[in-house]
C-alpha cells in the first residue's frame, strides 16, 4: 500500500530489468511532447531512471509542455529531467530540441463536444507539424481505444487488425492523429508506433478512482457501460517507452495497451463496497456492448502487467480510505455517444 504521493510516484517510476535492457540497446535523447498531462510526469521520470540504469546518463529527457503546474515541473527538474516550457499550438517547433526518440502524448478530450474544433486542432493538425519536425526520429504516439467501435462483450475486445469505428468527433479526431502519423511513416519513412490505450490507473485518477469515489460517497454507480479494461500506469509507461524499439517505417506498428481482464463495473463497485465498508447502489442495467480492447499482442511482447486487477482495487480502496489526493478529473468512461 502507498502512504503518500511521493511513495506512489517512486513505485510508478521504478524501471524494470526489461525496460533497462531495451533502453541499453538505444542511444540519443528523448523528447516527450505533452509531458504535463496525467501520464507524462511519471513517464519522464521513469525514462530518466531507466536511462541512468542502462548506462545512458549522458542522454537527456526533455519534458515539453506549457507547464501550468510549476510544482510538477520543478519536481521533474529535481529528478534530472530537462523541463521545456513551450506552447505546442503556437510555438515554433523548430526551436525544440532535436532527439532520436519522441513520445507524443498531446491530446484534447474533455470539453471538445462543446468546441469540436479544439479536438481536431490538437489531435490531428498538431501531429502534422510534429511529424514534419521529427520526421527522422522514432515516434511513439499515444492514441486511444476510442478509435474502435463499441463491441459485444463476447468478442473479447477489438484487436489491432479489426476495423476502426470511432464514435463522436473526439474519437474521429484521434483516428485523424493516427492517419497523420501513418502518412509520415509512408511518405517520410518515419518509424512510428501507434498506441491505443484504454484507461491507465494511477490511484489519483482513472476508472477505479471514479468508481471507488462514487461508492465512498454513497452515489449510485451507473452500470450501463458495464465492462471496462484498465491497466496499471507503471506498466503502461514502460510499454510506451519499450514500444519505440518496435516502431516501423512505411506502415506504423499498432499496439493495443490495456490489462488482460474484462472488468465488470458492478463487480468492481461491489468489491469497493466490501473494502470500504460502504453500501453500494446502482443505476441502469448493463448494455450488451462496451469499449473493449484485446491486448494479447502487447502482453506477448512485453509480458503481463505486474499489478493484477484485484491488487489495483486493494490499492485504490486504501488510497481513498486514507484521504490521499485525487485529480478531480473523471475519465467519463461511461459515456457511450462519444461526447466528452
Phi, psi and omega in degrees: 000161183247142184250354182198166175298319179300319179297315179299313184291328176297320180290317181297333187251018179272113185288143176279166176298325180293318178297315180300318180297318179294318180293327179297337180277353183253185177201159176097171183279161178239130173250128176249112181266127186083033186288350182271003180283194187292323181267336191303310183300318180288327177296317181296317180292321176300317179298317180297314180294321180293318178296319178299315180292335180273004181079020181247045182297337180280341178281136189260153173247115180259120180258105187258125180191166172292335177056056172294334175268092185290334178295316178296321179296316180295322179297317179297316179301324178293342178259015173089010178270138177278109182273127183239100175290124186196137176264106185293335181281329185246341186279164176277108184296340178295342179273354179287156180298145170290156178199152174276336180231140180227133170249120181260112184241010184284138177194151175236125182230296188285134183090354184283345176292329177277334180224072185299334178300329180296320178300317183288322179296313184284316190273341183233314182290314180300316178304329178297320179290320179294318180298326177288317182296320185245040183298335181264003182263166166275134185236127168253112184254121178287126173240207186210151173295348178296347176289344176271160173281169168294137186235157177300147181298331182284352186286338187083002180096161180284133174262167187301329182272358180285156179297142173280161179194066185298139178253115178091164187289329176301308181296322177298317181293329177291323173295325174301318176301315178300316183295325178296313179292328176297320178297317179297321179295319183285324188259329181254350184076022178290132177279121189228140164243131175254123187246112180266099187264136171241102162061080172287146182246125184236359185077326176280342178199170179124172182302318182293322175297319179300311182292314182300320180293324178294317179297315182297326181274355181080015179273139180298143179263123177284122182250018179300310167276092196270355183216142184216163167249139174223163179207143177300132185294330177301317177293316181301315180296320178298316181297319178303312181293318181289335181292341177301328179288350179252000181300139183232149176264154182093298174228122182299152171278122183252135187220125169281135181232109175193183180277169183280342186272145163263104189273131173281124179298320180297316181292319179298316179298318178296321177298319177297318179302318179294319182286326183267352181067038186233135175298149182240136174234158187229153170242144173077185175222154188296129173288162182277354180231161178201168175274103186227139179244143172264111183257029181304316180298316179301314183291328178292321183280322191240002181085165178287150174306138186286347181242111181284167185303315182300321178292320177300320178294318176303310182298316182295319179297317179296321179298314181290321179298325181280355180070026179286158193291147172237162189282338186074017181241091182293153181283336187058038182297338183281350181295131184244350182257006177078008182260108181248000000 
